JSON list of C-alpha atoms in Angstrom, two decimals:
[
{"chain": "Y", "resi": 1417, "resn": "UNK", "atom": "CA", "xyz": [23.28, 12.29, -12.48]},
{"chain": "Y", "resi": 1418, "resn": "UNK", "atom": "CA", "xyz": [19.89, 13.82, -13.43]},
{"chain": "Y", "resi": 1419, "resn": "UNK", "atom": "CA", "xyz": [18.09, 10.33, -13.05]},
{"chain": "Y", "resi": 1420, "resn": "UNK", "atom": "CA", "xyz": [18.10, 7.14, -11.76]},
{"chain": "Y", "resi": 1421, "resn": "UNK", "atom": "CA", "xyz": [20.46, 4.95, -13.80]},
{"chain": "Y", "resi": 1422, "resn": "UNK", "atom": "CA", "xyz": [20.85, 1.09, -13.90]},
{"chain": "Y", "resi": 1423, "resn": "UNK", "atom": "CA", "xyz": [23.29, -1.28, -15.36]},
{"chain": "Y", "resi": 1424, "resn": "UNK", "atom": "CA", "xyz": [23.81, -3.30, -17.25]},
{"chain": "Y", "resi": 1425, "resn": "UNK", "atom": "CA", "xyz": [20.90, -2.68, -19.62]},
{"chain": "Y", "resi": 1426, "resn": "UNK", "atom": "CA", "xyz": [21.12, -6.16, -21.00]},
{"chain": "Y", "resi": 1427, "resn": "UNK", "atom": "CA", "xyz": [22.29, -9.38, -19.47]},
{"chain": "Y", "resi": 1428, "resn": "UNK", "atom": "CA", "xyz": [22.19, -12.74, -20.82]},
{"chain": "Y", "resi": 1429, "resn": "UNK", "atom": "CA", "xyz": [23.41, -15.52, -18.71]},
{"chain": "Y", "resi": 1430, "resn": "UNK", "atom": "CA", "xyz": [23.26, -19.05, -18.45]},
{"chain": "Y", "resi": 1431, "resn": "UNK", "atom": "CA", "xyz": [21.28, -21.19, -15.93]},
{"chain": "Y", "resi": 1432, "resn": "UNK", "atom": "CA", "xyz": [22.98, -21.61, -12.83]},
{"chain": "Y", "resi": 1433, "resn": "UNK", "atom": "CA", "xyz": [25.24, -18.26, -12.77]},
{"chain": "Y", "resi": 1434, "resn": "UNK", "atom": "CA", "xyz": [25.29, -15.67, -10.45]},
{"chain": "Y", "resi": 1435, "resn": "UNK", "atom": "CA", "xyz": [24.18, -11.98, -11.57]},
{"chain": "Y", "resi": 1436, "resn": "UNK", "atom": "CA", "xyz": [24.48, -8.70, -10.07]},
{"chain": "Y", "resi": 1437, "resn": "UNK", "atom": "CA", "xyz": [22.37, -5.80, -11.30]},
{"chain": "Y", "resi": 1438, "resn": "UNK", "atom": "CA", "xyz": [23.29, -2.09, -10.25]},
{"chain": "Y", "resi": 1439, "resn": "UNK", "atom": "CA", "xyz": [21.12, 1.08, -9.68]},
{"chain": "Y", "resi": 1440, "resn": "UNK", "atom": "CA", "xyz": [22.37, 4.35, -9.24]},
{"chain": "Y", "resi": 1441, "resn": "UNK", "atom": "CA", "xyz": [19.72, 6.53, -7.40]},
{"chain": "Y", "resi": 1442, "resn": "UNK", "atom": "CA", "xyz": [18.96, 10.26, -7.85]},
{"chain": "Y", "resi": 1443, "resn": "UNK", "atom": "CA", "xyz": [21.48, 11.88, -5.38]},
{"chain": "Y", "resi": 1444, "resn": "UNK", "atom": "CA", "xyz": [19.68, 12.88, -2.06]},
{"chain": "Y", "resi": 1445, "resn": "UNK", "atom": "CA", "xyz": [16.89, 10.07, -2.57]},
{"chain": "Y", "resi": 1446, "resn": "UNK", "atom": "CA", "xyz": [16.75, 8.11, 0.57]},
{"chain": "Y", "resi": 1447, "resn": "UNK", "atom": "CA", "xyz": [14.19, 5.49, -0.52]},
{"chain": "Y", "resi": 1448, "resn": "UNK", "atom": "CA", "xyz": [15.01, 3.02, -3.12]},
{"chain": "Y", "resi": 1449, "resn": "UNK", "atom": "CA", "xyz": [12.59, 0.06, -4.50]},
{"chain": "Y", "resi": 1450, "resn": "UNK", "atom": "CA", "xyz": [13.43, -2.63, -6.89]},
{"chain": "Y", "resi": 1451, "resn": "UNK", "atom": "CA", "xyz": [10.45, -4.10, -8.73]},
{"chain": "Y", "resi": 1452, "resn": "UNK", "atom": "CA", "xyz": [10.38, -7.02, -11.50]},
{"chain": "Y", "resi": 1453, "resn": "UNK", "atom": "CA", "xyz": [8.62, -6.86, -14.64]},
{"chain": "Y", "resi": 1454, "resn": "UNK", "atom": "CA", "xyz": [7.80, -10.26, -16.35]},
{"chain": "Y", "resi": 1455, "resn": "UNK", "atom": "CA", "xyz": [6.43, -10.59, -19.84]},
{"chain": "Y", "resi": 1456, "resn": "UNK", "atom": "CA", "xyz": [2.62, -9.88, -19.64]},
{"chain": "Y", "resi": 1457, "resn": "UNK", "atom": "CA", "xyz": [2.66, -9.07, -15.77]},
{"chain": "Y", "resi": 1458, "resn": "UNK", "atom": "CA", "xyz": [2.62, -5.75, -13.80]},
{"chain": "Y", "resi": 1459, "resn": "UNK", "atom": "CA", "xyz": [5.40, -4.61, -11.61]},
{"chain": "Y", "resi": 1460, "resn": "UNK", "atom": "CA", "xyz": [6.26, -7.00, -9.00]},
{"chain": "Y", "resi": 1461, "resn": "UNK", "atom": "CA", "xyz": [7.69, -5.34, -5.63]},
{"chain": "Y", "resi": 1462, "resn": "UNK", "atom": "CA", "xyz": [10.69, -7.07, -4.66]},
{"chain": "Y", "resi": 1463, "resn": "UNK", "atom": "CA", "xyz": [12.70, -4.93, -1.79]},
{"chain": "Y", "resi": 1464, "resn": "UNK", "atom": "CA", "xyz": [12.72, -1.40, -0.32]},
{"chain": "Y", "resi": 1465, "resn": "UNK", "atom": "CA", "xyz": [15.64, 0.32, 1.08]},
{"chain": "Y", "resi": 1466, "resn": "UNK", "atom": "CA", "xyz": [15.51, 3.40, 3.69]},
{"chain": "Y", "resi": 1467, "resn": "UNK", "atom": "CA", "xyz": [19.06, 4.66, 3.61]},
{"chain": "Y", "resi": 1468, "resn": "UNK", "atom": "CA", "xyz": [21.20, 1.39, 4.07]},
{"chain": "Y", "resi": 1469, "resn": "UNK", "atom": "CA", "xyz": [18.39, -0.67, 5.66]},
{"chain": "Y", "resi": 1470, "resn": "UNK", "atom": "CA", "xyz": [16.12, -2.62, 4.02]},
{"chain": "Y", "resi": 1471, "resn": "UNK", "atom": "CA", "xyz": [12.94, -2.77, 6.44]},
{"chain": "Y", "resi": 1472, "resn": "UNK", "atom": "CA", "xyz": [10.83, -4.49, 3.80]},
{"chain": "Y", "resi": 1473, "resn": "UNK", "atom": "CA", "xyz": [12.15, -7.58, 1.70]},
{"chain": "Y", "resi": 1474, "resn": "UNK", "atom": "CA", "xyz": [8.63, -9.04, 1.61]},
{"chain": "Y", "resi": 1475, "resn": "UNK", "atom": "CA", "xyz": [8.75, -9.32, -2.18]},
{"chain": "Y", "resi": 1476, "resn": "UNK", "atom": "CA", "xyz": [12.10, -11.39, -2.70]},
{"chain": "Y", "resi": 1477, "resn": "UNK", "atom": "CA", "xyz": [10.93, -14.59, -4.47]},
{"chain": "Y", "resi": 1478, "resn": "UNK", "atom": "CA", "xyz": [13.52, -16.91, -2.87]},
{"chain": "Y", "resi": 1479, "resn": "UNK", "atom": "CA", "xyz": [16.48, -16.82, -0.94]},
{"chain": "Y", "resi": 1480, "resn": "UNK", "atom": "CA", "xyz": [18.62, -16.84, -4.17]},
{"chain": "Y", "resi": 1481, "resn": "UNK", "atom": "CA", "xyz": [17.61, -13.28, -4.25]},
{"chain": "Y", "resi": 1482, "resn": "UNK", "atom": "CA", "xyz": [19.44, -10.47, -2.20]},
{"chain": "Y", "resi": 1483, "resn": "UNK", "atom": "CA", "xyz": [20.12, -7.03, -2.29]},
{"chain": "Y", "resi": 1484, "resn": "UNK", "atom": "CA", "xyz": [22.42, -4.24, -0.66]},
{"chain": "Y", "resi": 1485, "resn": "UNK", "atom": "CA", "xyz": [22.83, -0.58, -0.53]},
{"chain": "Y", "resi": 1486, "resn": "UNK", "atom": "CA", "xyz": [25.85, 1.27, 0.61]},
{"chain": "Y", "resi": 1487, "resn": "UNK", "atom": "CA", "xyz": [26.78, 4.98, 1.39]},
{"chain": "Y", "resi": 1488, "resn": "UNK", "atom": "CA", "xyz": [23.03, 5.60, 1.22]},
{"chain": "Y", "resi": 1489, "resn": "UNK", "atom": "CA", "xyz": [23.33, 5.51, -2.55]},
{"chain": "Y", "resi": 1490, "resn": "UNK", "atom": "CA", "xyz": [24.12, 2.63, -5.04]},
{"chain": "Y", "resi": 1491, "resn": "UNK", "atom": "CA", "xyz": [22.17, -0.60, -4.67]},
{"chain": "Y", "resi": 1492, "resn": "UNK", "atom": "CA", "xyz": [22.84, -3.95, -6.03]},
{"chain": "Y", "resi": 1493, "resn": "UNK", "atom": "CA", "xyz": [20.65, -6.94, -6.60]},
{"chain": "Y", "resi": 1494, "resn": "UNK", "atom": "CA", "xyz": [22.12, -10.18, -6.64]},
{"chain": "Y", "resi": 1495, "resn": "UNK", "atom": "CA", "xyz": [20.58, -13.18, -7.98]},
{"chain": "Y", "resi": 1496, "resn": "UNK", "atom": "CA", "xyz": [22.41, -16.43, -7.32]},
{"chain": "Y", "resi": 1497, "resn": "UNK", "atom": "CA", "xyz": [22.05, -19.98, -9.15]},
{"chain": "Y", "resi": 1498, "resn": "UNK", "atom": "CA", "xyz": [19.80, -18.07, -11.74]},
{"chain": "Y", "resi": 1499, "resn": "UNK", "atom": "CA", "xyz": [16.79, -19.85, -13.25]},
{"chain": "Y", "resi": 1500, "resn": "UNK", "atom": "CA", "xyz": [14.87, -19.64, -16.56]},
{"chain": "Y", "resi": 1501, "resn": "UNK", "atom": "CA", "xyz": [11.99, -18.02, -14.59]},
{"chain": "Y", "resi": 1502, "resn": "UNK", "atom": "CA", "xyz": [14.27, -15.24, -13.26]},
{"chain": "Y", "resi": 1503, "resn": "UNK", "atom": "CA", "xyz": [14.11, -13.82, -16.93]},
{"chain": "Y", "resi": 1504, "resn": "UNK", "atom": "CA", "xyz": [12.47, -10.38, -16.60]},
{"chain": "Y", "resi": 1505, "resn": "UNK", "atom": "CA", "xyz": [13.20, -6.65, -16.68]},
{"chain": "Y", "resi": 1506, "resn": "UNK", "atom": "CA", "xyz": [14.55, -5.38, -13.12]},
{"chain": "Y", "resi": 1507, "resn": "UNK", "atom": "CA", "xyz": [13.41, -1.92, -12.41]},
{"chain": "Y", "resi": 1508, "resn": "UNK", "atom": "CA", "xyz": [15.03, 0.37, -9.66]},
{"chain": "Y", "resi": 1509, "resn": "UNK", "atom": "CA", "xyz": [13.04, 3.43, -8.73]},
{"chain": "Y", "resi": 1510, "resn": "UNK", "atom": "CA", "xyz": [14.21, 6.16, -5.94]},
{"chain": "Y", "resi": 1511, "resn": "UNK", "atom": "CA", "xyz": [12.02, 8.77, -3.98]},
{"chain": "Y", "resi": 1512, "resn": "UNK", "atom": "CA", "xyz": [13.27, 11.53, -1.79]},
{"chain": "Y", "resi": 1513, "resn": "UNK", "atom": "CA", "xyz": [11.56, 9.54, 1.09]},
{"chain": "Y", "resi": 1514, "resn": "UNK", "atom": "CA", "xyz": [9.01, 6.72, 1.60]},
{"chain": "Y", "resi": 1515, "resn": "UNK", "atom": "CA", "xyz": [5.84, 8.11, 0.11]},
{"chain": "Y", "resi": 1516, "resn": "UNK", "atom": "CA", "xyz": [7.10, 10.51, -2.19]},
{"chain": "Y", "resi": 1517, "resn": "UNK", "atom": "CA", "xyz": [7.13, 10.09, -6.07]},
{"chain": "Y", "resi": 1518, "resn": "UNK", "atom": "CA", "xyz": [9.06, 7.09, -7.20]},
{"chain": "Y", "resi": 1519, "resn": "UNK", "atom": "CA", "xyz": [11.43, 7.83, -10.09]},
{"chain": "Y", "resi": 1520, "resn": "UNK", "atom": "CA", "xyz": [12.23, 4.64, -12.24]},
{"chain": "Y", "resi": 1521, "resn": "UNK", "atom": "CA", "xyz": [15.41, 3.58, -14.04]},
{"chain": "Y", "resi": 1522, "resn": "UNK", "atom": "CA", "xyz": [15.28, 2.11, -17.50]},
{"chain": "Y", "resi": 1523, "resn": "UNK", "atom": "CA", "xyz": [15.78, -1.17, -16.19]},
{"chain": "Y", "resi": 1524, "resn": "UNK", "atom": "CA", "xyz": [17.92, -4.38, -16.74]},
{"chain": "Y", "resi": 1525, "resn": "UNK", "atom": "CA", "xyz": [16.82, -6.90, -19.01]},
{"chain": "Y", "resi": 1526, "resn": "UNK", "atom": "CA", "xyz": [17.89, -10.33, -17.67]},
{"chain": "Y", "resi": 1527, "resn": "UNK", "atom": "CA", "xyz": [17.74, -13.51, -19.83]},
{"chain": "Y", "resi": 1528, "resn": "UNK", "atom": "CA", "xyz": [18.55, -16.79, -18.57]},
{"chain": "Y", "resi": 1529, "resn": "UNK", "atom": "CA", "xyz": [19.29, -19.35, -21.09]},
{"chain": "B", "resi": 143, "resn": "UNK", "atom": "CA", "xyz": [-2.61, -9.19, -1.66]},
{"chain": "B", "resi": 144, "resn": "UNK", "atom": "CA", "xyz": [-3.67, -6.28, -3.51]},
{"chain": "B", "resi": 145, "resn": "UNK", "atom": "CA", "xyz": [-5.04, -6.86, -6.85]},
{"chain": "B", "resi": 146, "resn": "UNK", "atom": "CA", "xyz": [-4.88, -4.35, -9.68]},
{"chain": "B", "resi": 147, "resn": "UNK", "atom": "CA", "xyz": [-6.36, -4.99, -13.07]},
{"chain": "B", "resi": 148, "resn": "UNK", "atom": "CA", "xyz": [-6.28, -3.52, -16.51]},
{"chain": "B", "resi": 149, "resn": "UNK", "atom": "CA", "xyz": [-6.90, -4.60, -20.22]},
{"chain": "B", "resi": 150, "resn": "UNK", "atom": "CA", "xyz": [-3.94, -5.70, -21.74]},
{"chain": "B", "resi": 151, "resn": "UNK", "atom": "CA", "xyz": [-4.38, -3.89, -25.28]},
{"chain": "B", "resi": 152, "resn": "UNK", "atom": "CA", "xyz": [-6.22, -0.75, -26.82]},
{"chain": "B", "resi": 153, "resn": "UNK", "atom": "CA", "xyz": [-5.93, 0.58, -30.19]},
{"chain": "B", "resi": 154, "resn": "UNK", "atom": "CA", "xyz": [-7.19, 3.93, -31.27]},
{"chain": "B", "resi": 155, "resn": "UNK", "atom": "CA", "xyz": [-7.01, 6.36, -34.21]},
{"chain": "B", "resi": 156, "resn": "UNK", "atom": "CA", "xyz": [-4.84, 9.25, -34.19]},
{"chain": "B", "resi": 157, "resn": "UNK", "atom": "CA", "xyz": [-7.02, 12.33, -32.96]},
{"chain": "B", "resi": 158, "resn": "UNK", "atom": "CA", "xyz": [-9.68, 10.18, -31.00]},
{"chain": "B", "resi": 159, "resn": "UNK", "atom": "CA", "xyz": [-9.66, 10.08, -27.49]},
{"chain": "B", "resi": 160, "resn": "UNK", "atom": "CA", "xyz": [-8.43, 7.17, -25.69]},
{"chain": "B", "resi": 161, "resn": "UNK", "atom": "CA", "xyz": [-9.56, 5.78, -22.15]},
{"chain": "B", "resi": 162, "resn": "UNK", "atom": "CA", "xyz": [-7.56, 3.38, -20.42]},
{"chain": "B", "resi": 163, "resn": "UNK", "atom": "CA", "xyz": [-9.22, 1.66, -17.41]},
{"chain": "B", "resi": 164, "resn": "UNK", "atom": "CA", "xyz": [-7.94, 0.19, -14.17]},
{"chain": "B", "resi": 165, "resn": "UNK", "atom": "CA", "xyz": [-9.58, -1.60, -11.18]},
{"chain": "B", "resi": 166, "resn": "UNK", "atom": "CA", "xyz": [-8.29, -2.48, -7.75]},
{"chain": "B", "resi": 167, "resn": "UNK", "atom": "CA", "xyz": [-9.49, -4.43, -4.87]},
{"chain": "B", "resi": 168, "resn": "UNK", "atom": "CA", "xyz": [-7.88, -2.66, -1.79]},
{"chain": "B", "resi": 169, "resn": "UNK", "atom": "CA", "xyz": [-9.95, 0.54, -0.48]},
{"chain": "B", "resi": 170, "resn": "UNK", "atom": "CA", "xyz": [-7.16, 1.89, 1.72]},
{"chain": "B", "resi": 171, "resn": "UNK", "atom": "CA", "xyz": [-5.34, 3.66, -1.01]},
{"chain": "B", "resi": 172, "resn": "UNK", "atom": "CA", "xyz": [-3.97, 6.82, -0.40]},
{"chain": "B", "resi": 173, "resn": "UNK", "atom": "CA", "xyz": [-2.98, 7.86, -4.01]},
{"chain": "B", "resi": 174, "resn": "UNK", "atom": "CA", "xyz": [-3.45, 6.40, -7.35]},
{"chain": "B", "resi": 175, "resn": "UNK", "atom": "CA", "xyz": [-0.98, 6.79, -10.11]},
{"chain": "B", "resi": 176, "resn": "UNK", "atom": "CA", "xyz": [-0.60, 6.50, -14.05]},
{"chain": "B", "resi": 177, "resn": "UNK", "atom": "CA", "xyz": [2.58, 5.83, -15.43]},
{"chain": "B", "resi": 178, "resn": "UNK", "atom": "CA", "xyz": [3.80, 5.40, -19.14]},
{"chain": "B", "resi": 179, "resn": "UNK", "atom": "CA", "xyz": [6.37, 3.34, -20.14]},
{"chain": "B", "resi": 180, "resn": "UNK", "atom": "CA", "xyz": [8.04, 3.70, -23.73]},
{"chain": "B", "resi": 181, "resn": "UNK", "atom": "CA", "xyz": [10.21, 0.99, -25.27]},
{"chain": "B", "resi": 182, "resn": "UNK", "atom": "CA", "xyz": [13.58, 0.63, -23.59]},
{"chain": "B", "resi": 183, "resn": "UNK", "atom": "CA", "xyz": [12.77, 3.39, -21.13]},
{"chain": "B", "resi": 184, "resn": "UNK", "atom": "CA", "xyz": [11.82, 3.48, -17.28]},
{"chain": "B", "resi": 185, "resn": "UNK", "atom": "CA", "xyz": [8.38, 4.34, -16.40]},
{"chain": "B", "resi": 186, "resn": "UNK", "atom": "CA", "xyz": [7.26, 7.91, -16.35]},
{"chain": "B", "resi": 187, "resn": "UNK", "atom": "CA", "xyz": [4.86, 9.27, -13.90]},
{"chain": "B", "resi": 188, "resn": "UNK", "atom": "CA", "xyz": [2.22, 11.04, -16.04]},
{"chain": "B", "resi": 189, "resn": "UNK", "atom": "CA", "xyz": [-0.32, 12.07, -13.32]},
{"chain": "B", "resi": 190, "resn": "UNK", "atom": "CA", "xyz": [-1.65, 11.14, -9.97]},
{"chain": "B", "resi": 191, "resn": "UNK", "atom": "CA", "xyz": [-4.82, 11.44, -8.08]},
{"chain": "B", "resi": 192, "resn": "UNK", "atom": "CA", "xyz": [-5.29, 11.73, -4.33]},
{"chain": "B", "resi": 193, "resn": "UNK", "atom": "CA", "xyz": [-7.87, 9.02, -3.16]},
{"chain": "B", "resi": 194, "resn": "UNK", "atom": "CA", "xyz": [-10.43, 11.55, -1.78]},
{"chain": "B", "resi": 195, "resn": "UNK", "atom": "CA", "xyz": [-10.90, 13.11, -5.31]},
{"chain": "B", "resi": 196, "resn": "UNK", "atom": "CA", "xyz": [-12.88, 12.05, -8.03]},
{"chain": "B", "resi": 197, "resn": "UNK", "atom": "CA", "xyz": [-11.31, 13.94, -10.93]},
{"chain": "B", "resi": 198, "resn": "UNK", "atom": "CA", "xyz": [-8.37, 15.50, -12.09]},
{"chain": "B", "resi": 199, "resn": "UNK", "atom": "CA", "xyz": [-7.40, 17.08, -15.10]},
{"chain": "B", "resi": 200, "resn": "UNK", "atom": "CA", "xyz": [-4.03, 18.08, -16.71]},
{"chain": "B", "resi": 201, "resn": "UNK", "atom": "CA", "xyz": [-3.78, 19.22, -20.31]},
{"chain": "B", "resi": 202, "resn": "UNK", "atom": "CA", "xyz": [-4.93, 16.41, -22.45]},
{"chain": "B", "resi": 203, "resn": "UNK", "atom": "CA", "xyz": [-5.19, 13.95, -19.42]},
{"chain": "B", "resi": 204, "resn": "UNK", "atom": "CA", "xyz": [-8.20, 13.43, -17.44]},
{"chain": "B", "resi": 205, "resn": "UNK", "atom": "CA", "xyz": [-8.18, 11.00, -14.21]},
{"chain": "B", "resi": 206, "resn": "UNK", "atom": "CA", "xyz": [-11.47, 9.77, -13.05]},
{"chain": "B", "resi": 207, "resn": "UNK", "atom": "CA", "xyz": [-11.76, 7.81, -9.75]},
{"chain": "B", "resi": 208, "resn": "UNK", "atom": "CA", "xyz": [-14.98, 6.08, -8.53]},
{"chain": "B", "resi": 209, "resn": "UNK", "atom": "CA", "xyz": [-14.02, 4.95, -5.35]},
{"chain": "B", "resi": 210, "resn": "UNK", "atom": "CA", "xyz": [-17.10, 3.04, -4.61]},
{"chain": "B", "resi": 211, "resn": "UNK", "atom": "CA", "xyz": [-16.47, 0.96, -7.56]},
{"chain": "B", "resi": 212, "resn": "UNK", "atom": "CA", "xyz": [-12.64, 1.08, -7.32]},
{"chain": "B", "resi": 213, "resn": "UNK", "atom": "CA", "xyz": [-12.41, 1.98, -10.83]},
{"chain": "B", "resi": 214, "resn": "UNK", "atom": "CA", "xyz": [-9.69, 4.37, -12.14]},
{"chain": "B", "resi": 215, "resn": "UNK", "atom": "CA", "xyz": [-9.54, 5.57, -15.78]},
{"chain": "B", "resi": 216, "resn": "UNK", "atom": "CA", "xyz": [-7.13, 7.83, -17.53]},
{"chain": "B", "resi": 217, "resn": "UNK", "atom": "CA", "xyz": [-8.68, 9.63, -20.66]},
{"chain": "B", "resi": 218, "resn": "UNK", "atom": "CA", "xyz": [-6.09, 11.11, -23.43]},
{"chain": "B", "resi": 219, "resn": "UNK", "atom": "CA", "xyz": [-7.69, 13.74, -25.55]},
{"chain": "B", "resi": 220, "resn": "UNK", "atom": "CA", "xyz": [-6.50, 13.87, -29.33]},
{"chain": "B", "resi": 221, "resn": "UNK", "atom": "CA", "xyz": [-4.44, 11.10, -28.86]},
{"chain": "B", "resi": 222, "resn": "UNK", "atom": "CA", "xyz": [-1.11, 11.17, -30.85]},
{"chain": "B", "resi": 223, "resn": "UNK", "atom": "CA", "xyz": [1.23, 8.54, -32.40]},
{"chain": "B", "resi": 224, "resn": "UNK", "atom": "CA", "xyz": [3.73, 9.66, -29.69]},
{"chain": "B", "resi": 225, "resn": "UNK", "atom": "CA", "xyz": [1.29, 8.34, -27.04]},
{"chain": "B", "resi": 226, "resn": "UNK", "atom": "CA", "xyz": [1.91, 4.82, -28.08]},
{"chain": "B", "resi": 227, "resn": "UNK", "atom": "CA", "xyz": [3.06, 2.96, -25.14]},
{"chain": "B", "resi": 228, "resn": "UNK", "atom": "CA", "xyz": [2.20, 0.90, -22.31]},
{"chain": "B", "resi": 229, "resn": "UNK", "atom": "CA", "xyz": [0.38, 2.42, -19.30]},
{"chain": "B", "resi": 230, "resn": "UNK", "atom": "CA", "xyz": [0.32, 1.24, -15.82]},
{"chain": "B", "resi": 231, "resn": "UNK", "atom": "CA", "xyz": [-1.89, 2.25, -13.09]},
{"chain": "B", "resi": 232, "resn": "UNK", "atom": "CA", "xyz": [-0.41, 1.93, -9.59]},
{"chain": "B", "resi": 233, "resn": "UNK", "atom": "CA", "xyz": [-1.84, 2.45, -6.12]},
{"chain": "B", "resi": 234, "resn": "UNK", "atom": "CA", "xyz": [-0.40, 3.39, -2.88]},
{"chain": "B", "resi": 235, "resn": "UNK", "atom": "CA", "xyz": [-1.93, 1.82, 0.09]},
{"chain": "B", "resi": 236, "resn": "UNK", "atom": "CA", "xyz": [-2.04, 3.04, 3.81]},
{"chain": "B", "resi": 237, "resn": "UNK", "atom": "CA", "xyz": [0.88, 1.34, 5.58]},
{"chain": "B", "resi": 238, "resn": "UNK", "atom": "CA", "xyz": [2.45, -0.09, 2.52]},
{"chain": "B", "resi": 239, "resn": "UNK", "atom": "CA", "xyz": [6.06, 0.80, 1.54]},
{"chain": "B", "resi": 240, "resn": "UNK", "atom": "CA", "xyz": [5.61, -0.11, -2.22]},
{"chain": "B", "resi": 241, "resn": "UNK", "atom": "CA", "xyz": [3.30, 0.66, -5.09]},
{"chain": "B", "resi": 242, "resn": "UNK", "atom": "CA", "xyz": [1.06, -1.99, -6.44]},
{"chain": "B", "resi": 243, "resn": "UNK", "atom": "CA", "xyz": [0.85, -1.98, -10.35]},
{"chain": "B", "resi": 244, "resn": "UNK", "atom": "CA", "xyz": [-1.53, -3.39, -12.77]},
{"chain": "B", "resi": 245, "resn": "UNK", "atom": "CA", "xyz": [-0.45, -5.39, -15.85]},
{"chain": "B", "resi": 246, "resn": "UNK", "atom": "CA", "xyz": [-0.28, -2.42, -18.08]},
{"chain": "B", "resi": 247, "resn": "UNK", "atom": "CA", "xyz": [-2.27, -1.65, -21.14]},
{"chain": "B", "resi": 248, "resn": "UNK", "atom": "CA", "xyz": [-0.53, -1.42, -24.36]},
{"chain": "B", "resi": 249, "resn": "UNK", "atom": "CA", "xyz": [-1.81, 1.66, -26.15]},
{"chain": "B", "resi": 250, "resn": "UNK", "atom": "CA", "xyz": [-1.21, 1.49, -29.99]},
{"chain": "B", "resi": 251, "resn": "UNK", "atom": "CA", "xyz": [-2.20, 4.74, -31.99]},
{"chain": "B", "resi": 252, "resn": "UNK", "atom": "CA", "xyz": [-2.94, 4.20, -35.78]},
{"chain": "B", "resi": 253, "resn": "UNK", "atom": "CA", "xyz": [-1.94, 7.27, -38.07]}
]
């Protein structure tokens, strides 16, 4: 596709359920990033992939959060046993490689009831 | 960790200039960026400046960087209603993988 796409665009879930958020980066981009945007806060870095490896997971807030990337392309962010404080917009970005311009997807708005 | 700060709101009249400010704490920045976020959309890169520059102009946009004071600003000349959005400054640091973002400034342009 022409840009970074994310699905779903909106997700409402009940506390305690697991959710999966998907990111399709721009074709050929080796670097992929997940960020979280909470109300009134800036973007908080979660995890960085180079290819299928995640050399930097330092932003994941707890062990309920995990992510994987397959085929050097699609990435999935999984949140287990969701909590209300997980409610946020989750943004994915890709770049040709680390240090290059990051292109952002439209985000997934997650609401945990 | 790195702290990047912006004021939350700015209102201007259509046709006036807007100035959005950003301060940061870590001096090992390599590039500083301005992103625009419209409702329901991802972040769009507007412009960026290399950390050894002090000014960059791109059509209606002027970026000023005061490295001594760790202060970055974005000036939008002849602001239009289509400029209404949230503007984020962001910083890349030597050795860091991610960008560090400010809280965003919501710009409202009054017709």
